[in-house]
Tab-separated table of N, CA and C in Angstrom:
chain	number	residue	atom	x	y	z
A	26	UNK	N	-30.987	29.869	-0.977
A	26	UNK	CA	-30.308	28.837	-1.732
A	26	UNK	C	-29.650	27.866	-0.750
A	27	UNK	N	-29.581	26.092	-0.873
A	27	UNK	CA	-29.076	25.567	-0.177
A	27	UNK	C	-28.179	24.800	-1.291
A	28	UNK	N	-26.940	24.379	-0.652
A	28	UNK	CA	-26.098	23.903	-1.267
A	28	UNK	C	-26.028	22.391	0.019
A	29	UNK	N	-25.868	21.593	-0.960
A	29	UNK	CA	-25.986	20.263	-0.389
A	29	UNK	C	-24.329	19.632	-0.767
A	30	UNK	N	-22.998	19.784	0.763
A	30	UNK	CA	-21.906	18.990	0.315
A	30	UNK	C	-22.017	18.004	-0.731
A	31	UNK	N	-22.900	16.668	-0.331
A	31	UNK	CA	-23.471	15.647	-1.230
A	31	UNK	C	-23.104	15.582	-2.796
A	32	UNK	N	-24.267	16.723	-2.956
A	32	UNK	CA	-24.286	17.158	-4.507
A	32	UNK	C	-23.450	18.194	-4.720
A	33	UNK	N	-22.189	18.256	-4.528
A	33	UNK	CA	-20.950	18.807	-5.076
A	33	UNK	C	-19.707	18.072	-5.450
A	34	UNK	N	-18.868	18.451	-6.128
A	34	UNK	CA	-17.320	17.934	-6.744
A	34	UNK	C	-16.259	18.315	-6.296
A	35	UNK	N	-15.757	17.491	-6.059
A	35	UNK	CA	-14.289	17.439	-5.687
A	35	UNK	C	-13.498	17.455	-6.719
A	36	UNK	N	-12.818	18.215	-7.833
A	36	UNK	CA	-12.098	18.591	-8.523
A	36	UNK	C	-10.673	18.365	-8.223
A	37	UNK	N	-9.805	17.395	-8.975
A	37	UNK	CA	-8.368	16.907	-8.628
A	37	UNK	C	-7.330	18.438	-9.754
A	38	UNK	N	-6.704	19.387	-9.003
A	38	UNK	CA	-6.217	19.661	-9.587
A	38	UNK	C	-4.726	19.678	-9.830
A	39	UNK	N	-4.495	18.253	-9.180
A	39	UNK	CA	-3.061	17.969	-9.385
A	39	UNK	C	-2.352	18.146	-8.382
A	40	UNK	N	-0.722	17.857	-8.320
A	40	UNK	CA	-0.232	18.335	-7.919
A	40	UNK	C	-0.240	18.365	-6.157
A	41	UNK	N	-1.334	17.068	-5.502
A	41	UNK	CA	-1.970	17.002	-3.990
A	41	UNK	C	-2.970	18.655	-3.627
A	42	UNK	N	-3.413	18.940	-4.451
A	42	UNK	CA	-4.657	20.125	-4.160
A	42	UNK	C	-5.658	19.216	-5.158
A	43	UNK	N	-7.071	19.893	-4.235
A	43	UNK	CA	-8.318	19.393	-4.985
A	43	UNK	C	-9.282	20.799	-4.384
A	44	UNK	N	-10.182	20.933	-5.108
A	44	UNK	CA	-10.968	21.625	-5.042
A	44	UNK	C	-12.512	21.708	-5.061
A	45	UNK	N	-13.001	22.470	-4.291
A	45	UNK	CA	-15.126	21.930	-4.471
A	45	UNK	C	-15.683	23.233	-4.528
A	46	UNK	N	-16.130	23.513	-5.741
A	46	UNK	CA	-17.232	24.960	-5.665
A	46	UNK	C	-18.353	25.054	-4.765
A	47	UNK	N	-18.270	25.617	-3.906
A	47	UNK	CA	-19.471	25.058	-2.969
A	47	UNK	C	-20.724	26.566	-3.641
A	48	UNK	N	-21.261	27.240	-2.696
A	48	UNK	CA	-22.331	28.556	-3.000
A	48	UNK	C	-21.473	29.405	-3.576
A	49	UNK	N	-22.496	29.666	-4.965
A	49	UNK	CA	-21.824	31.069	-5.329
A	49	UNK	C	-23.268	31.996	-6.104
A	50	UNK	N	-22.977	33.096	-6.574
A	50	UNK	CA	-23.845	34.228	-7.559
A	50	UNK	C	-23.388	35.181	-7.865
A	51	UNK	N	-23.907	36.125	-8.349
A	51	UNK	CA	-23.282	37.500	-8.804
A	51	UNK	C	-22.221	37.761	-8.603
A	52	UNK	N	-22.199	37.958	-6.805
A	52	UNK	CA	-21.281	38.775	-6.270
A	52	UNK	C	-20.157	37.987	-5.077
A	53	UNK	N	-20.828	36.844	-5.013
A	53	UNK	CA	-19.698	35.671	-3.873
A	53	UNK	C	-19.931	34.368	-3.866
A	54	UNK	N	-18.560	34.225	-4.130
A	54	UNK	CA	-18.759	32.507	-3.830
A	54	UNK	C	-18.141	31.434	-2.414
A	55	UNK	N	-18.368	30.611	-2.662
A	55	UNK	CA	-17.642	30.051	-2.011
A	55	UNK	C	-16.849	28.743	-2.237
A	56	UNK	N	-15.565	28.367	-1.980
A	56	UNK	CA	-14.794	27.211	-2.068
A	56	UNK	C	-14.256	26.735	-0.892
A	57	UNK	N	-14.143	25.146	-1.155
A	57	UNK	CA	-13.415	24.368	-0.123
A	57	UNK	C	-12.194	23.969	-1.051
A	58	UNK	N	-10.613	24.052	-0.370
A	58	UNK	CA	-9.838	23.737	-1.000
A	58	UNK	C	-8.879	22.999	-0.432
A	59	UNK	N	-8.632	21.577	-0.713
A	59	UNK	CA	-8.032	20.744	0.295
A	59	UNK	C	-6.693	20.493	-0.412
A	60	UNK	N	-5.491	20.350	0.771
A	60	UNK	CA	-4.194	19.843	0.258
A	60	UNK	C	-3.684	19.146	1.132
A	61	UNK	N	-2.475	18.064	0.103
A	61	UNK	CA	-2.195	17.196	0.783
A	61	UNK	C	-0.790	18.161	1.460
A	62	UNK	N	0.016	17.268	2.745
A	62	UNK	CA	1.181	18.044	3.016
A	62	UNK	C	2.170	18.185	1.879
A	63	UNK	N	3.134	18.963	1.779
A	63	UNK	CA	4.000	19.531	0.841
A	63	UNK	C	3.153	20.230	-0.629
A	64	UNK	N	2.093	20.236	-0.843
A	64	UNK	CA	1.568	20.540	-1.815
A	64	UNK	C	1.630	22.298	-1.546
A	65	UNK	N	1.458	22.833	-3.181
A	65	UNK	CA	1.709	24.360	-3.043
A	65	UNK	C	0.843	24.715	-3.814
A	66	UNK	N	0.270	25.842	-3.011
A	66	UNK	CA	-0.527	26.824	-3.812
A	66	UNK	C	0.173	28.290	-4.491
A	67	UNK	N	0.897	27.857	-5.799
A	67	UNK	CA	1.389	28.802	-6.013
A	67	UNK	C	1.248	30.400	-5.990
A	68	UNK	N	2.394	30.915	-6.048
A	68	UNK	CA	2.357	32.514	-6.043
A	68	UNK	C	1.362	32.845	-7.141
A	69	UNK	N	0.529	34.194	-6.881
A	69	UNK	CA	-0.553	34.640	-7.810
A	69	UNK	C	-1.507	35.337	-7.234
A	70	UNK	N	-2.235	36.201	-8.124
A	70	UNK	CA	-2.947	37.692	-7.899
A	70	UNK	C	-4.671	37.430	-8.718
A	71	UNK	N	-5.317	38.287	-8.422
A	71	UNK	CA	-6.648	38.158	-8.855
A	71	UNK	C	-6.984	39.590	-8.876
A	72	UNK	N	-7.982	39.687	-9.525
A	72	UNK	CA	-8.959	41.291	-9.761
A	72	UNK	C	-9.896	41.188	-8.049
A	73	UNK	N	-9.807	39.522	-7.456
A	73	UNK	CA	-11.042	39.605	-6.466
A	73	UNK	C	-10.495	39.628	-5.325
A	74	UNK	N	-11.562	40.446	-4.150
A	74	UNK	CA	-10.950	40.105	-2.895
A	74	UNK	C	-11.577	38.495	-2.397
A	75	UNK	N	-10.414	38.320	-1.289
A	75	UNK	CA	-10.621	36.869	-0.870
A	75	UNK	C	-10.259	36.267	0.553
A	76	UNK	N	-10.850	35.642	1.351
A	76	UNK	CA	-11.146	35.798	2.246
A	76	UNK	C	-10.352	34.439	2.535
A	77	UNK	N	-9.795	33.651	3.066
A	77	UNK	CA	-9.537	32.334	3.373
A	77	UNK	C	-9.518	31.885	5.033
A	78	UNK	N	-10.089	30.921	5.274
A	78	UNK	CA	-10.120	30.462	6.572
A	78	UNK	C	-10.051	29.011	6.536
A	79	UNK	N	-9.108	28.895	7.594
A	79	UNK	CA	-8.767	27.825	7.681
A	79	UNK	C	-9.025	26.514	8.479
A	80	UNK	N	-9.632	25.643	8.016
A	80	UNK	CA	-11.045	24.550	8.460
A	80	UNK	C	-9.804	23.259	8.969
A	81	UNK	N	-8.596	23.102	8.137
A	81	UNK	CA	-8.010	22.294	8.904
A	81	UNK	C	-6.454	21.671	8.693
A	82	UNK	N	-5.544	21.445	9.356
A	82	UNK	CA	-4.636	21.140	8.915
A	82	UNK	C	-2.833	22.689	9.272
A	83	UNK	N	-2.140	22.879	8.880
A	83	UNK	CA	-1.327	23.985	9.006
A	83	UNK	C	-0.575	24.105	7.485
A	84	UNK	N	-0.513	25.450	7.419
A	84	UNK	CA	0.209	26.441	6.100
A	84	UNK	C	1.003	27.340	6.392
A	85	UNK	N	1.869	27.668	5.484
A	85	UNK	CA	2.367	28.379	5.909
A	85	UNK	C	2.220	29.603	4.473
A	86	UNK	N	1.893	30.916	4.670
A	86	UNK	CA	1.132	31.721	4.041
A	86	UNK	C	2.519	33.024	3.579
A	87	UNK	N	2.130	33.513	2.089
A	87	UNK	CA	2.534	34.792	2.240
A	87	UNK	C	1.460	35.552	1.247
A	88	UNK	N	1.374	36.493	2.174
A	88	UNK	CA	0.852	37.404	1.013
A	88	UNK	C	1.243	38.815	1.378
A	89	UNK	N	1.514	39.609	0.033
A	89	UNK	CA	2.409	40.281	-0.590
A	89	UNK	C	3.686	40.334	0.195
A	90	UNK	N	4.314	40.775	0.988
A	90	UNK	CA	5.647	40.677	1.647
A	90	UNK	C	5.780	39.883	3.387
A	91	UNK	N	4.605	39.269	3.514
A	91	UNK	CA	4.481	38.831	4.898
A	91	UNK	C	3.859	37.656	4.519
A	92	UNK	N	4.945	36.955	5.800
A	92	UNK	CA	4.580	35.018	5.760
A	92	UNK	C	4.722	35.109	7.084
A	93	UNK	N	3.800	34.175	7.170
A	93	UNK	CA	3.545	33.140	8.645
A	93	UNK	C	2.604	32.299	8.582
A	94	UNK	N	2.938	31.490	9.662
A	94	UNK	CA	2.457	29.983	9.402
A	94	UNK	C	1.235	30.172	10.258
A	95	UNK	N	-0.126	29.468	9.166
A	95	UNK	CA	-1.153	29.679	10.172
A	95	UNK	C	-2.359	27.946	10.244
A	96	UNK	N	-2.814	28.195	10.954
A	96	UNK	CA	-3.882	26.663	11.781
A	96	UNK	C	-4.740	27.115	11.707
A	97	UNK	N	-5.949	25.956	12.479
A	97	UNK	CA	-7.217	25.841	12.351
A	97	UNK	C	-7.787	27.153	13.207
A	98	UNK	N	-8.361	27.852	12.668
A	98	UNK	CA	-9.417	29.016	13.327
A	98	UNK	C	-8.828	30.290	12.361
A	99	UNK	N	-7.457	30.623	11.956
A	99	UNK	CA	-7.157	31.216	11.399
A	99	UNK	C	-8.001	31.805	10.049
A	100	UNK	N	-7.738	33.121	9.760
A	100	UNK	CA	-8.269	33.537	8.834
A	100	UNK	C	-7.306	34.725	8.014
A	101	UNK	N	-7.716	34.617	6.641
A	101	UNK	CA	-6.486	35.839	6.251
A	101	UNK	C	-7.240	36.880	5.088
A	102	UNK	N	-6.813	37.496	4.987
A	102	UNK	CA	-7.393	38.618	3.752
A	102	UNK	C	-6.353	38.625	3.015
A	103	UNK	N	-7.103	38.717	1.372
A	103	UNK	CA	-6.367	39.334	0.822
A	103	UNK	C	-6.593	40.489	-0.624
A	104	UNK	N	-6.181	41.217	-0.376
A	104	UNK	CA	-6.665	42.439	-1.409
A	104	UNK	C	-6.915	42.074	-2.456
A	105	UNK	N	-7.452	42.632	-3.659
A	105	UNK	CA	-7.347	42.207	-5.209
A	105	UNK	C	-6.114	42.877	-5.538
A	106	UNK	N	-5.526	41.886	-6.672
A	106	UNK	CA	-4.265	42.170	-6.871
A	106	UNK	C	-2.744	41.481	-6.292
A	107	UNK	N	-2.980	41.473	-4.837
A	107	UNK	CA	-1.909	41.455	-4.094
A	107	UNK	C	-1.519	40.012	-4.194
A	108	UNK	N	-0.142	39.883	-4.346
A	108	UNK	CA	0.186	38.594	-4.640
A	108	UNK	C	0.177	37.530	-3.771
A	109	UNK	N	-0.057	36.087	-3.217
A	109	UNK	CA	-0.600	35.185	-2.163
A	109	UNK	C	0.162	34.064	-2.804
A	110	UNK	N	0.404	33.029	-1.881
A	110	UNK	CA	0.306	31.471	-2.175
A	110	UNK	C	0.985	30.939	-0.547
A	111	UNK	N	0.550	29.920	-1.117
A	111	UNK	CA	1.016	29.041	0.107
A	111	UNK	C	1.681	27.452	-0.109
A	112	UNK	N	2.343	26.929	1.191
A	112	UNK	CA	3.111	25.638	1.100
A	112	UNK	C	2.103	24.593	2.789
A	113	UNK	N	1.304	23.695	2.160
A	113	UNK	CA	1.081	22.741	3.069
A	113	UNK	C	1.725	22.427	4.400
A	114	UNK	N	1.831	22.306	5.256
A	114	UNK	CA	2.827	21.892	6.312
A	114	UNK	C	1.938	20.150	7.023
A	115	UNK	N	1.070	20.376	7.110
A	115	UNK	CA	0.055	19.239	7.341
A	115	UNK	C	-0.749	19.262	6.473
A	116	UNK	N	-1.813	18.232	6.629
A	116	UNK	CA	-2.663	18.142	5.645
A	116	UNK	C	-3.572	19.023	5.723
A	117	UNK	N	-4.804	19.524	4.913
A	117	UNK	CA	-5.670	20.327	5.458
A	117	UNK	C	-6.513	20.884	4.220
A	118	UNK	N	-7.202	21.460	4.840
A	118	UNK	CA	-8.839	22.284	4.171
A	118	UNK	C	-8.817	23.840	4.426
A	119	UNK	N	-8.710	24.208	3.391
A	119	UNK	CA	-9.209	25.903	3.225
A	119	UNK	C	-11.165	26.407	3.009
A	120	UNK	N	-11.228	27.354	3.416
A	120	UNK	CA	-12.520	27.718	2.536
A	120	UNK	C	-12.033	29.215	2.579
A	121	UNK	N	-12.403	28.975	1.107
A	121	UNK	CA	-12.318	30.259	0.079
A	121	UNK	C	-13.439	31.139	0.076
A	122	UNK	N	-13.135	31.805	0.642
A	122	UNK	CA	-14.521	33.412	0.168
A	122	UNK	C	-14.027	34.331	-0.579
A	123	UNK	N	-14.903	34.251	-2.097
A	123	UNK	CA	-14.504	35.421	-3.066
A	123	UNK	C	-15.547	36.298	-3.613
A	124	UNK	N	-15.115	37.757	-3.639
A	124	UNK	CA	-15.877	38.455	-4.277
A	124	UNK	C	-15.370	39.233	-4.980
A	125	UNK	N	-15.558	39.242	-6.652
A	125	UNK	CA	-17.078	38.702	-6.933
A	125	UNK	C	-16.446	37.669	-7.442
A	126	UNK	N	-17.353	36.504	-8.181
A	126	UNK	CA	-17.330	35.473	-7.935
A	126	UNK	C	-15.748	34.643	-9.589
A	127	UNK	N	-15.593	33.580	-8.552
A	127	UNK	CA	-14.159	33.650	-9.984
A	127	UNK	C	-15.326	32.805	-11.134
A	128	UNK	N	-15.128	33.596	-12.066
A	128	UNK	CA	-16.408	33.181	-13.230
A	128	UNK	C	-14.912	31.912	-13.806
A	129	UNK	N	-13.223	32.014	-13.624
A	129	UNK	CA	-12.437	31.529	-13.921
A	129	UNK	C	-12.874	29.730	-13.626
A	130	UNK	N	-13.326	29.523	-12.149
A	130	UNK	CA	-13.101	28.413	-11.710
A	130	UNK	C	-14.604	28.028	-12.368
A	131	UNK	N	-15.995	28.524	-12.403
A	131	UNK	CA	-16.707	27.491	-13.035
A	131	UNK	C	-16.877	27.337	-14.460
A	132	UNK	N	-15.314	27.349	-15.428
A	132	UNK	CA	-15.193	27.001	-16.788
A	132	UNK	C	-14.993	25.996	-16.697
């Protein structure tokens, strides 16, 4: 399967976050998730595990009882369940790796 940036969406979901479903199927997908500085990815949990790496910009991260601020090359895990969010510090780009796939985001 090839996924062509091109032929994908940039989804405004407010708030200075936007979002792009990039590859997904059964069992993983993938997202790019861009924010502007000060924008927040609120606190919140999922059934999926999820993988995030960070393509550009700085955050500052917690998930479940541990925060620190992380940059470009960075990468973080996070369990299903366990609670996550984050606060912008610069501008920047996430990519999201989830499994299995959030059937939530392509409604």
């Amino acid at each position: 399967m090839f996924i062509f940036h091109k032929e994908t969406r940039l989804d405004d979901l407010g708030n200075g976050v936007s979002r792009r479903i990039l590859a997904h199927d059964g069992k993983m997908m993938a997202v790019e998730v861009h924010f502007e500085a000060g924008a927040v990815g609120p606190m919140h949990n999922h059934p999926h595990e999820q993988l995030t790496y960070v393509l550009s910009g700085e955050f500052e991260f917690t998930i479940g009882e541990e925060t620190h601020r992380v940059s470009v090359g960075d990468t973080l895990y996070k369990k299903p369940y366990v609670m996550h969010g984050c606060v912008c510090l610069k501008p920047g780009t996430l990519l999201d790796t989830f499994t299995p796939v959030r059937e939530d985001f392509l409604k």
